Coordinates of C-alpha atoms in Angstrom, one line a residue:
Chain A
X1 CA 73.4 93.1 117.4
X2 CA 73.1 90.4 114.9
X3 CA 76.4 87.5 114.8
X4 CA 77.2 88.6 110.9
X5 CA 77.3 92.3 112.5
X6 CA 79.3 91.0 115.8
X7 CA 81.9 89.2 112.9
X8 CA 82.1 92.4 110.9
X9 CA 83.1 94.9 113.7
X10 CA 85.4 92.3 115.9
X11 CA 87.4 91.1 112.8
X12 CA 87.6 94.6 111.4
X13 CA 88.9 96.2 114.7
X14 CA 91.0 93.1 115.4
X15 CA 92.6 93.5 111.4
X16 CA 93.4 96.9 112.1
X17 CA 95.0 96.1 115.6
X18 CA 97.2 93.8 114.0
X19 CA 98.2 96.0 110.8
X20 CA 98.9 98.9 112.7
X21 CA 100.5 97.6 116.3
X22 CA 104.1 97.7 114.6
X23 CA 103.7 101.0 112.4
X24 CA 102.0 102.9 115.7
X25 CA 104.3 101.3 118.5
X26 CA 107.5 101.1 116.8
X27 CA 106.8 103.7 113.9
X28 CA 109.7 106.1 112.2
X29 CA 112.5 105.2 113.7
X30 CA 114.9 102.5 113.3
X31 CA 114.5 98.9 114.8
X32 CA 117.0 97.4 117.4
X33 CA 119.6 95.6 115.3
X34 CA 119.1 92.4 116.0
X35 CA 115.2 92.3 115.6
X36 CA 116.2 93.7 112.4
X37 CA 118.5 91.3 111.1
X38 CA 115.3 89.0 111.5
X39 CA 112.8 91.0 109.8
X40 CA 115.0 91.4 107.0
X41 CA 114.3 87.6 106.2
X42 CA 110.9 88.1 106.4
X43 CA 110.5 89.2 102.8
X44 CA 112.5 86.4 101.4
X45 CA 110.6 83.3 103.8
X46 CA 106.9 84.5 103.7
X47 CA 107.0 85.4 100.2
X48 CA 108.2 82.0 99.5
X49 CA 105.3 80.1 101.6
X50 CA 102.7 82.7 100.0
X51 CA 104.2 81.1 96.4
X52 CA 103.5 77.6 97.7
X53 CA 100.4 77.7 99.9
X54 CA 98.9 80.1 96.8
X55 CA 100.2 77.2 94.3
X56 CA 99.1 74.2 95.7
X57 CA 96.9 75.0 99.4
X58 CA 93.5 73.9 98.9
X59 CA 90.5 74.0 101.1
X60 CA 91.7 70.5 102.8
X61 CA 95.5 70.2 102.4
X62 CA 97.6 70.2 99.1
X63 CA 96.3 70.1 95.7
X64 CA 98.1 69.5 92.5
X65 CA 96.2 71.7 90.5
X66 CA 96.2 73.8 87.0
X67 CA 97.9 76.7 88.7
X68 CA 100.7 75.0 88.6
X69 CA 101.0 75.4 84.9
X70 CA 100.3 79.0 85.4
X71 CA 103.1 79.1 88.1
X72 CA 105.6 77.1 85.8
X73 CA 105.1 79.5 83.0
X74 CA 105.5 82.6 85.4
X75 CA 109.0 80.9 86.3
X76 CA 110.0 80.5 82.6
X77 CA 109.0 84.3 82.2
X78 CA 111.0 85.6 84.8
X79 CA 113.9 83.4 84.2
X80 CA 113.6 85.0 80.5
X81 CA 113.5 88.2 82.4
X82 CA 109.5 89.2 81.8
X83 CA 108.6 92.2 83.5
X84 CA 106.1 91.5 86.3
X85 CA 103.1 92.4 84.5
X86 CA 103.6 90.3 81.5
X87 CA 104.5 87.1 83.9
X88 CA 101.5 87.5 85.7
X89 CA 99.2 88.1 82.6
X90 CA 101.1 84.4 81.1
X91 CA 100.6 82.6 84.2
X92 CA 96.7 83.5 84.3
X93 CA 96.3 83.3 80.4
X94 CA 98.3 79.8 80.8
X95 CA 96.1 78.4 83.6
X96 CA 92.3 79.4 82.1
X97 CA 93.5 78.0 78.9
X98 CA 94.5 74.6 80.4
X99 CA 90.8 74.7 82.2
X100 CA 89.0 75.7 79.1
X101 CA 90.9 72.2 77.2
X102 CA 90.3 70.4 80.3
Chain B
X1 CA 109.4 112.6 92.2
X2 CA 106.8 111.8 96.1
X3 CA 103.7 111.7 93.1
X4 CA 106.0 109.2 91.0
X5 CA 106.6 106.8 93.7
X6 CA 102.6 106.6 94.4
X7 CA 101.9 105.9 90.6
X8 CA 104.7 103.6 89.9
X9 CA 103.2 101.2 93.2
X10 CA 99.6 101.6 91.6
X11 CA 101.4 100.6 88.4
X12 CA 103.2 97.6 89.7
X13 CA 100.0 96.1 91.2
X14 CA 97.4 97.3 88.5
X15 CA 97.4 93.4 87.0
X16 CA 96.6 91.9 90.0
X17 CA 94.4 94.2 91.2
X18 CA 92.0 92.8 88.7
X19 CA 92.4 89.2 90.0
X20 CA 91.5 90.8 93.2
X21 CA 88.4 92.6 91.8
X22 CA 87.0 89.1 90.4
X23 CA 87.5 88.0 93.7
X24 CA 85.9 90.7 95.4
X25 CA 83.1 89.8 93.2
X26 CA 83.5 86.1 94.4
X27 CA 83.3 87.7 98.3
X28 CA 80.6 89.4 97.7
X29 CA 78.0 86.4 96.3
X30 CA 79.8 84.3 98.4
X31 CA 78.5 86.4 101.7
X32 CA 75.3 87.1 100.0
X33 CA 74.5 83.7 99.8
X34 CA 75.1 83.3 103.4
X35 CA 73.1 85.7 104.5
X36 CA 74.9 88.5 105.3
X37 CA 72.6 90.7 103.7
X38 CA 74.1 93.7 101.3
X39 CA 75.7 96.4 103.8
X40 CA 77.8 94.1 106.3
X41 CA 80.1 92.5 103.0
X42 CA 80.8 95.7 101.5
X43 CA 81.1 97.3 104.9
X44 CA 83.2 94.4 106.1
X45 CA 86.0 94.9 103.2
X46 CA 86.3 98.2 103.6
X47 CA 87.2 97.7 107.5
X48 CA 88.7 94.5 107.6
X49 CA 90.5 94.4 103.7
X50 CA 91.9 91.1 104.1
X51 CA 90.6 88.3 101.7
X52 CA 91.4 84.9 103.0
X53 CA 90.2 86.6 106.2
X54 CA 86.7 87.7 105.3
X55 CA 86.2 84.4 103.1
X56 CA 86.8 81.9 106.3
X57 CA 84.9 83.9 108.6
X58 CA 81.8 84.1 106.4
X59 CA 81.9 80.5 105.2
X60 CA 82.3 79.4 108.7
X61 CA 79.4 81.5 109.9
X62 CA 77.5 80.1 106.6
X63 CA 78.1 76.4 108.3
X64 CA 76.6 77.5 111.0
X65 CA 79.8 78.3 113.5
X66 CA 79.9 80.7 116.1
X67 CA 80.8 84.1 116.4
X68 CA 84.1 83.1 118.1
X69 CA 84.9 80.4 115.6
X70 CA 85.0 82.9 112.7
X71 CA 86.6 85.1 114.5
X72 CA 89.4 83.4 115.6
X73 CA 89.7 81.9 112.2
X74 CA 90.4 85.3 110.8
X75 CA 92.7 86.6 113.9
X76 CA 94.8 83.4 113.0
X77 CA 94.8 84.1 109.3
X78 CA 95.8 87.6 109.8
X79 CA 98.6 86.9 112.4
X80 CA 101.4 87.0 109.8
X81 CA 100.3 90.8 109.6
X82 CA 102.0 91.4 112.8
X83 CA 105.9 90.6 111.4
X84 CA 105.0 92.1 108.5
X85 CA 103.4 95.6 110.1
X86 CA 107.1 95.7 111.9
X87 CA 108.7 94.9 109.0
X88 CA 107.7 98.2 107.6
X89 CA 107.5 99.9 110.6
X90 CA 110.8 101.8 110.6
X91 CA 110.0 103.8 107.5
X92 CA 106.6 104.7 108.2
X93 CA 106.7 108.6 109.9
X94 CA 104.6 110.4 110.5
X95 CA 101.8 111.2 113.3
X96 CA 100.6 107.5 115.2
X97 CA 97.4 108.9 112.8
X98 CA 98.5 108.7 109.9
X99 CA 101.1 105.7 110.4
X100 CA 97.7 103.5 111.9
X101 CA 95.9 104.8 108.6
X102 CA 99.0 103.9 106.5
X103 CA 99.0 100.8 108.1
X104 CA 95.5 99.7 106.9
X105 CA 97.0 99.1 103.4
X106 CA 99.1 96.6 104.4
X107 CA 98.5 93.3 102.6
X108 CA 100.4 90.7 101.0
X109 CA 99.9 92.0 98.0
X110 CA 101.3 95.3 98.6
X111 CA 103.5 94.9 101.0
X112 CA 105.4 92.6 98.1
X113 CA 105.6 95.4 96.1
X114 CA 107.0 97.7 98.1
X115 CA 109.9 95.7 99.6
X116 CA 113.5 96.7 98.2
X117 CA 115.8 94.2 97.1
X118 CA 118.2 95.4 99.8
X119 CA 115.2 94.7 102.7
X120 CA 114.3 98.2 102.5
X121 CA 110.6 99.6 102.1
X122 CA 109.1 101.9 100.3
X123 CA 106.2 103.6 102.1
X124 CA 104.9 105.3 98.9
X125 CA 104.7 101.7 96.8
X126 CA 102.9 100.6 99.8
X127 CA 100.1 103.1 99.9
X128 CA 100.1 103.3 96.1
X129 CA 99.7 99.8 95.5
X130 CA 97.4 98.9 98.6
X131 CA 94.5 101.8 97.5
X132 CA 94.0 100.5 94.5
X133 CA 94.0 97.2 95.8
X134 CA 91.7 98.7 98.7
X135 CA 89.6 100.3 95.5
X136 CA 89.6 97.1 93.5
X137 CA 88.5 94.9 96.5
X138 CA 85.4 97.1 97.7
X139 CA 84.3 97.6 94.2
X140 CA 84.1 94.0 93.6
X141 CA 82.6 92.9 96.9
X142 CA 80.0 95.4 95.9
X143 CA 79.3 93.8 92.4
X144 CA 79.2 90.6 94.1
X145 CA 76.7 92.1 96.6
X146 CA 74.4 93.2 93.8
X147 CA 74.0 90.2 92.2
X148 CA 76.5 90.1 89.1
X149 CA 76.9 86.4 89.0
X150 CA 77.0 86.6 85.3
X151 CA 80.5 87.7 85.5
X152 CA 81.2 84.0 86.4
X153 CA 84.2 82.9 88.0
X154 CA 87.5 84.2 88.3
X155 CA 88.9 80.9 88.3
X156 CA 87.7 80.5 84.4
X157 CA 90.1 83.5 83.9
X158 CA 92.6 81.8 85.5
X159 CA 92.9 84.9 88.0
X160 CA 93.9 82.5 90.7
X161 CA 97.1 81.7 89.2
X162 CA 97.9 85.5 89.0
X163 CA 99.1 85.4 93.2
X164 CA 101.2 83.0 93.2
X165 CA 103.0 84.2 90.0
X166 CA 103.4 87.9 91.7
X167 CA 104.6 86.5 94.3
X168 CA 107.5 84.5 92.5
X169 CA 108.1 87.7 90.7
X170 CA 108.2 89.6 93.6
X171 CA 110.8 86.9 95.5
X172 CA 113.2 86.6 92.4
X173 CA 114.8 90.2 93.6
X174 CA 115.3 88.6 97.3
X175 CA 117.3 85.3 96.3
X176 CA 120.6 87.7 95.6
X177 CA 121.7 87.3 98.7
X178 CA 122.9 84.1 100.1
X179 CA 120.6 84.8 103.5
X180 CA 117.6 85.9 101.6
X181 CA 117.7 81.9 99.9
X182 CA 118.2 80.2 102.8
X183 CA 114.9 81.9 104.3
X184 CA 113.1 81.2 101.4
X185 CA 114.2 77.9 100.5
X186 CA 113.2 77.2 104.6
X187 CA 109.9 78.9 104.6
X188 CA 109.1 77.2 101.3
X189 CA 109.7 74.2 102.8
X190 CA 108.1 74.7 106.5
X191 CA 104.9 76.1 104.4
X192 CA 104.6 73.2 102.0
X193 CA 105.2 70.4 105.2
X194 CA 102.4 72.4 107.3
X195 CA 99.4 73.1 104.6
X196 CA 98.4 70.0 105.1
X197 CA 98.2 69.5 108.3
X198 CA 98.1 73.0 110.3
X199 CA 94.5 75.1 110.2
X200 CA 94.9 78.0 107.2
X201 CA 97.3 80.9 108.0
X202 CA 99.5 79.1 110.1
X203 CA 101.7 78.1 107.4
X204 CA 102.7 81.5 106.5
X205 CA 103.1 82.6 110.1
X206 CA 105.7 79.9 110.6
X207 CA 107.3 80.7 107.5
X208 CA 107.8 83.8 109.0
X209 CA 109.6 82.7 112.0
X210 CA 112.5 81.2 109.5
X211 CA 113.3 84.0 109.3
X212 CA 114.7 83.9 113.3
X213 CA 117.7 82.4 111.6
X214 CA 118.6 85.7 111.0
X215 CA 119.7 86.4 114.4
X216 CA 122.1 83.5 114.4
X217 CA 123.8 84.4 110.9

């Protein structure tokens, strides 16, 4: 078997280990409490880091970049209470048109 | 009202599922280029359908890594879907079949969707966003595969900026509550220390564990 067919079926079946360990293992029934009380915060603390390593990661460390004017008009959206769709549409819209003057 | 909850998750991520189409696209040249041939990309999102994933493991085998590098490169960057497949766990029922199937559509992207204000989940949101994400990801890799460069890059469009802005969308709703903040306002911060300095995925994996404040109240 070639390496780019060795890479395709051990990350694939790794992928779908990881996705599915919690859904088959613990699946359909309620979590102890106090490993819920943690995974309640999970929403909240990885959708946070997802907003900054999406904003500013680059391939080598942090980047002040033009998606931060798409990310600061997204903010003004929401804070005028834009649905989703339209604040995500703005912050795109706002970021290609500050690469298309730049 | 089962059908309703399935459209209204394809309907919440329809936007961004065209950001993740052009990327797809991007995937696709991206593993034609290095060599990958036309089968193993398109085969490879379909199995694996995790982006940051495929796009370190195939760049890394592009430079020449090995088989273990790119592998352990994309184990690490799909850690943080452990938490998060536990996370949703609870209200997945089901067979083991059909929760392992249900599972396969977890990404961040959909996963965001689907989580409640009040820390809930909504299995439907999660399926009904993740297919056409699933759909919208093959497709493009498959464009990519053939050879439509012409449709340039997604960064031109600005599609880039379209994640992080769901994302801040998608967090607003969990800042309510006083808890909720605090792990943001943490993971925020452990994420934006470590990007520069830990290898890609382990950011959001230690965001995560902020969240082991929870215990302590």
């Amino acid at each position: 078997m070639s390496s780019t067919w060795l890479v395709v079926a051990l990350v694939g079946a790794a992928t779908m280990a990881i996705k599915s360990a919690g859904p088959v293992l613990l699946g359909g029934r309620p979590l102890p409490e106090r490993l819920a009380s943690v995974v309640e915060l999970l929403a909240p603390s990885v959708l946070a880091a997802l907003v900054v390593t999406q904003a500013v990661g680059a391939d080598a460390g942090l980047a002040l970049n033009d998606r931060l004017v798409g990310l600061t008009v997204a903010a003004i959206a929401l804070w005028r209470r834009a649905p989703v769709l339209l604040v995500v549409v703005l912050a795109a819209g706002a970021t290609a048109l500050v690469r298309a003057l730049g | 009202m089962e059908q309703r909850r399935y459209r209204d998750g394809v309907r919440a991520i329809a936007p961004v599922a065209v950001a993740v189409a052009g990327f797809g696209v991007s995937f696709g040249l991206l593993a034609r280029s290095a060599g990958m041939g036309r089968v193993a990309p398109i085969v490879m999102s379909a199995t694996t359908f995790a982006g940051s994933a495929q796009f370190a493991a195939v760049s890394l085998l592009a430079d020449g890594g090995t088989v273990a590098a790119a592998v352990a490169a994309a184990v690490l960057l799909n850690a943080r879907y452990g938490p998060i497949g536990v996370s949703v766990a609870p209200y997945l029922h089901g067979s083991a079949p059909s929760r392992f199937l249900r599972a396969q559509m977890i990404v961040d992207e959909s996963w965001a969707v689907a989580v409640e204000s009040d820390g809930g989940f909504d299995p439907r949101l999660l399926v009904g966003a993740g297919l056409t994400i699933y759909a919208a990801w093959v497709a493009g890799t498959a464009i990519g595969v053939f050879g439509a460069g012409a449709l340039g890059d997604p960064a031109t469009l600005g599609l880039d900026a379209a994640f992080p802005a769901l994302f801040l969308a998608l967090l607003v709703p969990q800042l309510k509550r006083r808890r909720g903040l605090a792990a943001a306002i943490f993971g925020a911060a452990i994420a934006l220390g470590l990007t520069p300095v830990a290898a890609p995925g382990v950011p959001i994996l230690a965001a995560g564990l902020a969240c082991l404040l929870g215990v302590r109240r």
